[in-house]
mmCIF file of C-alpha atoms in Angstrom:
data_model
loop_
_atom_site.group_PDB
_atom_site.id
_atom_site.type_symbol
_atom_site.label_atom_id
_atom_site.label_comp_id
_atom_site.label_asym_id
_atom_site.label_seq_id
_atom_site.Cartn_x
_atom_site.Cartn_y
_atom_site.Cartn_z
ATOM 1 C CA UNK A 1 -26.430 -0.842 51.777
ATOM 2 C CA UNK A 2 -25.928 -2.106 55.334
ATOM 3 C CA UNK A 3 -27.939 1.153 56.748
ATOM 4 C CA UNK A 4 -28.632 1.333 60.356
ATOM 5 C CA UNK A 5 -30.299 4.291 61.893
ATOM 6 C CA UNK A 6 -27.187 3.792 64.686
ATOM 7 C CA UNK A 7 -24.271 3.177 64.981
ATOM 8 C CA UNK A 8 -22.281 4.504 62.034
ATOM 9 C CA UNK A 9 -20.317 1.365 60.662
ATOM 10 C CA UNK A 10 -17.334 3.589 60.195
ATOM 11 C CA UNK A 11 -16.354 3.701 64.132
ATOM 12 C CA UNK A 12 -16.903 -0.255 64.180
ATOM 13 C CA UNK A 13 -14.134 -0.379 61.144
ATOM 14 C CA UNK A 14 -11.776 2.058 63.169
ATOM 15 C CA UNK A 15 -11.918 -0.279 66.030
ATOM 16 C CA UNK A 16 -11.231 -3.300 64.385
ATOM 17 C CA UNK A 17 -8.636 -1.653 62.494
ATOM 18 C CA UNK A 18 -6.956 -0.578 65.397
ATOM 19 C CA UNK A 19 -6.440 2.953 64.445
ATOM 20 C CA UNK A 20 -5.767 5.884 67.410
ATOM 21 C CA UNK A 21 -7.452 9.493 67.413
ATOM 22 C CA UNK A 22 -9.633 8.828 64.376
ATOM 23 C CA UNK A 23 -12.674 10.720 63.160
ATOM 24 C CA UNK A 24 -15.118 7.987 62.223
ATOM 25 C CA UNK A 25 -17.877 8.481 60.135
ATOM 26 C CA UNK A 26 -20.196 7.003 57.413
ATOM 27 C CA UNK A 27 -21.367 8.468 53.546
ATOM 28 C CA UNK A 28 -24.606 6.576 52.082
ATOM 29 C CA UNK A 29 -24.551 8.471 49.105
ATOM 30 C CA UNK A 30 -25.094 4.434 46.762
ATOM 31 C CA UNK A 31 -22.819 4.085 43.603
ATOM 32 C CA UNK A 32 -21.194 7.421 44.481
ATOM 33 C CA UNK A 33 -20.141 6.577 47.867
ATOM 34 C CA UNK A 34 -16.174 5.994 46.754
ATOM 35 C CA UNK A 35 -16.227 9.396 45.026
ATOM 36 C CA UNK A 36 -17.689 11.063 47.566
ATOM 37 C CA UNK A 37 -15.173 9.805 50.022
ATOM 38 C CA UNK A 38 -12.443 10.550 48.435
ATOM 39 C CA UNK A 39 -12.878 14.188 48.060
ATOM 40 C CA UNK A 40 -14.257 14.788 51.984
ATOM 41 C CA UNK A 41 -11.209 12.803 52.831
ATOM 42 C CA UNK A 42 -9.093 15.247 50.659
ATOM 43 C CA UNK A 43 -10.513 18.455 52.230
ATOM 44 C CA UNK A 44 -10.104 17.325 55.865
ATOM 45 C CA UNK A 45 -6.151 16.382 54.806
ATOM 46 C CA UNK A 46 -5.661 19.737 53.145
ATOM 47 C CA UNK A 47 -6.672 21.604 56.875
ATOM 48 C CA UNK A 48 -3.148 19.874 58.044
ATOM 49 C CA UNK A 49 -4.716 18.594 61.198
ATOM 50 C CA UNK A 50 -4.930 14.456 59.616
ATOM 51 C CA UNK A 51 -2.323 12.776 58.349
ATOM 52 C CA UNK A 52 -3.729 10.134 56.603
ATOM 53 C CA UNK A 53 -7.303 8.775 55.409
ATOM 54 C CA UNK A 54 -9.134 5.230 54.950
ATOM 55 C CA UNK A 55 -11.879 5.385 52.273
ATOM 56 C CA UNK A 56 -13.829 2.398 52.097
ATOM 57 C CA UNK A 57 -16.590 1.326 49.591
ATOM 58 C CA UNK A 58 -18.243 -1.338 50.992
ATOM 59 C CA UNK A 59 -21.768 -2.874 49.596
ATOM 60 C CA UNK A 60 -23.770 -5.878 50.336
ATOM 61 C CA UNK A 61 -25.973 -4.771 46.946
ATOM 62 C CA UNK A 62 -26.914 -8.461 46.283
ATOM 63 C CA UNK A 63 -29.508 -7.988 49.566
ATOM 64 C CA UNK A 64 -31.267 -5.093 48.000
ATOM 65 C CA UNK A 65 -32.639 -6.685 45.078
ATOM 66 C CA UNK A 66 -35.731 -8.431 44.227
ATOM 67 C CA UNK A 67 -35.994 -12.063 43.861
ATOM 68 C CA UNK A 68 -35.912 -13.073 40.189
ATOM 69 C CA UNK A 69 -35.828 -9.422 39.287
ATOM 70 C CA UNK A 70 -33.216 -8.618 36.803
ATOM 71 C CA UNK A 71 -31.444 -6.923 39.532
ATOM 72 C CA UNK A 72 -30.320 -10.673 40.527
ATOM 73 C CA UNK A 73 -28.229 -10.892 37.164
ATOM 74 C CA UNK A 74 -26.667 -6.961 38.216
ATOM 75 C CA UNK A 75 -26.096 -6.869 41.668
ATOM 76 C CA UNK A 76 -23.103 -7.825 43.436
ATOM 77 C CA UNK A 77 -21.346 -7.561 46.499
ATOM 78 C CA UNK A 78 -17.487 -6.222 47.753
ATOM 79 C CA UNK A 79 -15.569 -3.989 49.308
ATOM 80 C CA UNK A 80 -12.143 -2.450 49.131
ATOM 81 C CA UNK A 81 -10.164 0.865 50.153
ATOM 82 C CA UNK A 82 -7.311 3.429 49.835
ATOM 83 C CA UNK A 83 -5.358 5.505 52.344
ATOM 84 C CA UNK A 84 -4.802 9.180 51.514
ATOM 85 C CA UNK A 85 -2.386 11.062 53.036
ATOM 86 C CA UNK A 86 -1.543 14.835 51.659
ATOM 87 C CA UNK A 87 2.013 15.377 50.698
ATOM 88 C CA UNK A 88 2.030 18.844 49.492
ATOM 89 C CA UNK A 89 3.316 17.326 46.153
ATOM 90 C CA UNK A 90 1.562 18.605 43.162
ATOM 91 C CA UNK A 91 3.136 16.073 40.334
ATOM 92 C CA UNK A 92 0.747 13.461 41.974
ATOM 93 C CA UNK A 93 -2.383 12.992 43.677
ATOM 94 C CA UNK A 94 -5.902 14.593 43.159
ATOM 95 C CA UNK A 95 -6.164 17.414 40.353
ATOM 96 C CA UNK A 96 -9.753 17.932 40.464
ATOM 97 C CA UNK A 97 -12.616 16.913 41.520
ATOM 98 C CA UNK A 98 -16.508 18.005 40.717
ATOM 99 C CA UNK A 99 -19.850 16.940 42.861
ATOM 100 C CA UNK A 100 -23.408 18.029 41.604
ATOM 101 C CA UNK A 101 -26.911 17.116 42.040
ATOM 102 C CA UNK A 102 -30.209 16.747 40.037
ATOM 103 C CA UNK A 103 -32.833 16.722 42.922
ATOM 104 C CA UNK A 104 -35.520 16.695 40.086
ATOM 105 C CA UNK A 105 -34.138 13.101 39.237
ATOM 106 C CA UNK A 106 -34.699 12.200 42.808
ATOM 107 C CA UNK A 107 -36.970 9.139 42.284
ATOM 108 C CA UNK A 108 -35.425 7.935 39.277
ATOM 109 C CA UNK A 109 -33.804 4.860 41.410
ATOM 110 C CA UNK A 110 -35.590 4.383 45.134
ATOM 111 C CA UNK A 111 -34.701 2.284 47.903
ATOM 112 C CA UNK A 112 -37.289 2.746 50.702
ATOM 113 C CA UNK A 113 -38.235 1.029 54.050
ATOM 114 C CA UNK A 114 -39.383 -1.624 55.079
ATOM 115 C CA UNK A 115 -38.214 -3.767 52.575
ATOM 116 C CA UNK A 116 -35.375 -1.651 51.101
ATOM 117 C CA UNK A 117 -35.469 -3.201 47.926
ATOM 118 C CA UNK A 118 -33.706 -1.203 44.860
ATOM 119 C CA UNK A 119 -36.602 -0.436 42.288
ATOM 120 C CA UNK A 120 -35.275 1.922 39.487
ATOM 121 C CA UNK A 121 -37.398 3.430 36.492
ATOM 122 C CA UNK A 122 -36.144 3.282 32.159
ATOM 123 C CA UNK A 123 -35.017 6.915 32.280
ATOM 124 C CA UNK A 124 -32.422 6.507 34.432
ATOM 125 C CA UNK A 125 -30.432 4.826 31.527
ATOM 126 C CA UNK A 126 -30.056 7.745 29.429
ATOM 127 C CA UNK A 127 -29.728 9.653 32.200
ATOM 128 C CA UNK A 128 -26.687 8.146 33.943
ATOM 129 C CA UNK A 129 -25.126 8.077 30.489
ATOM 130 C CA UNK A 130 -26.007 12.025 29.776
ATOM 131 C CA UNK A 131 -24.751 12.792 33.249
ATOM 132 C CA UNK A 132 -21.925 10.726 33.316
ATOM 133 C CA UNK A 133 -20.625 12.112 30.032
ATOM 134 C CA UNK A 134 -21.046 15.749 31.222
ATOM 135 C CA UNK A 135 -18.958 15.188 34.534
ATOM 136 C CA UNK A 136 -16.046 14.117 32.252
ATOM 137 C CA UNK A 137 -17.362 16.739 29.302
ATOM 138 C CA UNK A 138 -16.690 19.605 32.760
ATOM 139 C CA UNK A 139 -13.849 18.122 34.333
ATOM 140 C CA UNK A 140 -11.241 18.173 31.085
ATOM 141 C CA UNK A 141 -12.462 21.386 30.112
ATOM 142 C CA UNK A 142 -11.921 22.843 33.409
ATOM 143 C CA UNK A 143 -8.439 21.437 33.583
ATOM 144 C CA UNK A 144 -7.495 22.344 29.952
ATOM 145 C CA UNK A 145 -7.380 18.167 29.861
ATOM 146 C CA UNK A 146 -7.424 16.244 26.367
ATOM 147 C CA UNK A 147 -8.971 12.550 25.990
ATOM 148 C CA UNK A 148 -5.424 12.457 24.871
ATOM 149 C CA UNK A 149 -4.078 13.114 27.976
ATOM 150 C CA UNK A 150 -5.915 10.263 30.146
ATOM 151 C CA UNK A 151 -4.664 7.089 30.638
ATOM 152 C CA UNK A 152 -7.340 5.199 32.211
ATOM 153 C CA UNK A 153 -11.161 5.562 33.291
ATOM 154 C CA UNK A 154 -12.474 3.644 35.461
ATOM 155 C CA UNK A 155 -16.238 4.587 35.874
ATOM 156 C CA UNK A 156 -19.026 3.108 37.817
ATOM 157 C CA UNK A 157 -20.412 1.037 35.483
ATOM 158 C CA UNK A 158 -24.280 0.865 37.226
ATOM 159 C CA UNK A 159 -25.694 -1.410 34.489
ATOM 160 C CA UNK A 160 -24.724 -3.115 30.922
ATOM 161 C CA UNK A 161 -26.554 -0.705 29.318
ATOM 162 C CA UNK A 162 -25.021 2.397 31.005
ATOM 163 C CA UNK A 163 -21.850 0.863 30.179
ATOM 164 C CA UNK A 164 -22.582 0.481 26.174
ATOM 165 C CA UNK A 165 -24.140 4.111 25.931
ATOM 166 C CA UNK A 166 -21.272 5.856 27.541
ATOM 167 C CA UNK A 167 -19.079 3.616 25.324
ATOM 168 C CA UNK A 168 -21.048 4.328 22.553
ATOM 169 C CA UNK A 169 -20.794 8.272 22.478
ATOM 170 C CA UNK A 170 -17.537 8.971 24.724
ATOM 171 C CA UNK A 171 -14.548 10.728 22.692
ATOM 172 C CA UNK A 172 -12.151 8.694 24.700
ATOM 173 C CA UNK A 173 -11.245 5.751 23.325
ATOM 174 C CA UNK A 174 -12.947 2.885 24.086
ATOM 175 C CA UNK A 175 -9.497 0.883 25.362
ATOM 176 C CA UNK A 176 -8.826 3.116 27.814
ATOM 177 C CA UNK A 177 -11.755 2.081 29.463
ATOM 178 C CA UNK A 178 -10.706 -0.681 32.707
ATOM 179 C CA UNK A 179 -13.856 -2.031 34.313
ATOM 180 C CA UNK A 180 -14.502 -5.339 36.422
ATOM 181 C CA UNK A 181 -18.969 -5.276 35.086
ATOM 182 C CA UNK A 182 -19.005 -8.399 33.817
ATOM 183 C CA UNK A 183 -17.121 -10.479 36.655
ATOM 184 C CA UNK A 184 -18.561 -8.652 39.920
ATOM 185 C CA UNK A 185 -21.533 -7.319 38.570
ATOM 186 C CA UNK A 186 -22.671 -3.671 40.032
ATOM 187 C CA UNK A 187 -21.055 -3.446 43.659
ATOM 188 C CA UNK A 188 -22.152 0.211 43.819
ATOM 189 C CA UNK A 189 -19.691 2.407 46.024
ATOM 190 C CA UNK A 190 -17.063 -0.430 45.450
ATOM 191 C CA UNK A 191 -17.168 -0.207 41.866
ATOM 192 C CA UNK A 192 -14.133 1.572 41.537
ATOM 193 C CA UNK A 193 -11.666 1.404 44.084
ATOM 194 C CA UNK A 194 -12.301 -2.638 43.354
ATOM 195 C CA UNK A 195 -11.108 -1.987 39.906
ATOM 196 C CA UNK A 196 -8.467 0.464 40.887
ATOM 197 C CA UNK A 197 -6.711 -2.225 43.275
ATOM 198 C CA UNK A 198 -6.850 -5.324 40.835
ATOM 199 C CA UNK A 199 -5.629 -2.819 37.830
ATOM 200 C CA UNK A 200 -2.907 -1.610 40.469
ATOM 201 C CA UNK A 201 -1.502 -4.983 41.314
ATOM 202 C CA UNK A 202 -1.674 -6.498 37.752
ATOM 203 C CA UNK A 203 0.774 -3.596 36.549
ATOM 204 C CA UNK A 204 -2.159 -1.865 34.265
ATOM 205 C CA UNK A 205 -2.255 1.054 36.265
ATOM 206 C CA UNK A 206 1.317 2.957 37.121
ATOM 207 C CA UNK A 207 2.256 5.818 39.371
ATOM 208 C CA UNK A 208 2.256 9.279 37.253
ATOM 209 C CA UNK A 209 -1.002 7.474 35.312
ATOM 210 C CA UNK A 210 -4.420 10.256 34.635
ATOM 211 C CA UNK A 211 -7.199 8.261 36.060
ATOM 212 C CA UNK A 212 -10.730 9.762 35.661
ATOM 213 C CA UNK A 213 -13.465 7.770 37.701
ATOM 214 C CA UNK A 214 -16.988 9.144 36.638
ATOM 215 C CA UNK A 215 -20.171 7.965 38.840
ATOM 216 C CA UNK A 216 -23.850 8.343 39.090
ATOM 217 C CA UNK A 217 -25.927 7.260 42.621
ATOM 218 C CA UNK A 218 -28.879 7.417 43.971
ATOM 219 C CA UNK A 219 -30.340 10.268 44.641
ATOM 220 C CA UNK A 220 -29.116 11.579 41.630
#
């Protein structure tokens, strides 16, 4: 949400991180931006010519909404990250991944100049539900998966309502369902890697777990 025509905020993190011979470079693809990250960082890993990856989702969403809008009661703002680094292991790691657009959805949720505030339209309810749904509908099907065989999802929640249709027609169970909604609100591309680390450190989630982390953004 920070967008500036240039610089990319990415180099700026690099420097302060103090990290040598890094590629730099920022995603603005809204709620997501996590996703997104993680698999560009996963195809530049897999060349052999990186060794390891920072993805960061980082959102100042709270800035972007109107003043006594309901967006003030849904917005938030955070930021965390993970490192990647490919070890050739196939027990762990990424199985799958799937990206897809529906450009005709376009102006469902807008965020234009000069004021850059977030205005978003009823359909995009049902619509992040339907589409949300269908990602994990494709991605166990493709990977011969159950809703058995997950352990956790951790989706972007965008909304209350979003969350309480998907919850309302998702064959997963219901429990295996970790968000962070009602205490940070919707911090867009941070959604889930916040949720990730605090499940992580509490003990919830454990190496050899099936995480599935659906999302929906702007720009459909």
């Amino acid at each position: 949400t920070e967008r500036y025509y240039l610089p990319d905020l990415a180099p700026q993190a690099s420097l302060l991180n103090g990290t040598k011979n890094a590629l730099a470079f920022d995603l603005g693809t809204a709620c997501t931006g996590f996703v997104h990250g993680v698999q560009t960082a996963s195809c530049y890993l897999q060349t052999g010519k990186w060794k390891k990856a920072l993805v960061v989702g980082a959102e100042r969403f709270s800035e972007r909404t109107k003043r006594g809008g309901y967006g003030e009661f849904t917005a938030g703002d955070a930021a965390a990250a993970v490192v990647m680094e490919y070890t050739g292991n196939t027990d762990t790691g990424i199985v799958d991944t799937c990206l897809y657009d529906v450009g005709s959805l376009v102006d469902v949720i807008t965020c234009t100049a000069p004021a850059g505030l977030i205005r978003s339209y009823p359909d995009l309810v049902t619509n992040a539900a339907d589409y949300s749904l269908k990602a994990i509908d494709l991605l166990l099907e493709r990977n011969g998966i159950k809703e058995g065989d997950i352990t956790w999802v951790v989706p972007h929640p965008g909304t209350d309502i979003v969350v309480k249709d998907i919850l309302k027609r998702t064959k997963i169970p219901k429990e295996k369902y970790l968000m962070n909604y009602p205490k940070m609100g919707n911090v867009s591309a941070a959604s889930i890697p916040t949720v990730l680390a605090e499940y992580y450190n509490n003990g919830t989630i454990k190496k050899g777990d099936v995480v599935l982390t659906p999302a929906v953004g702007g720009g459909f």
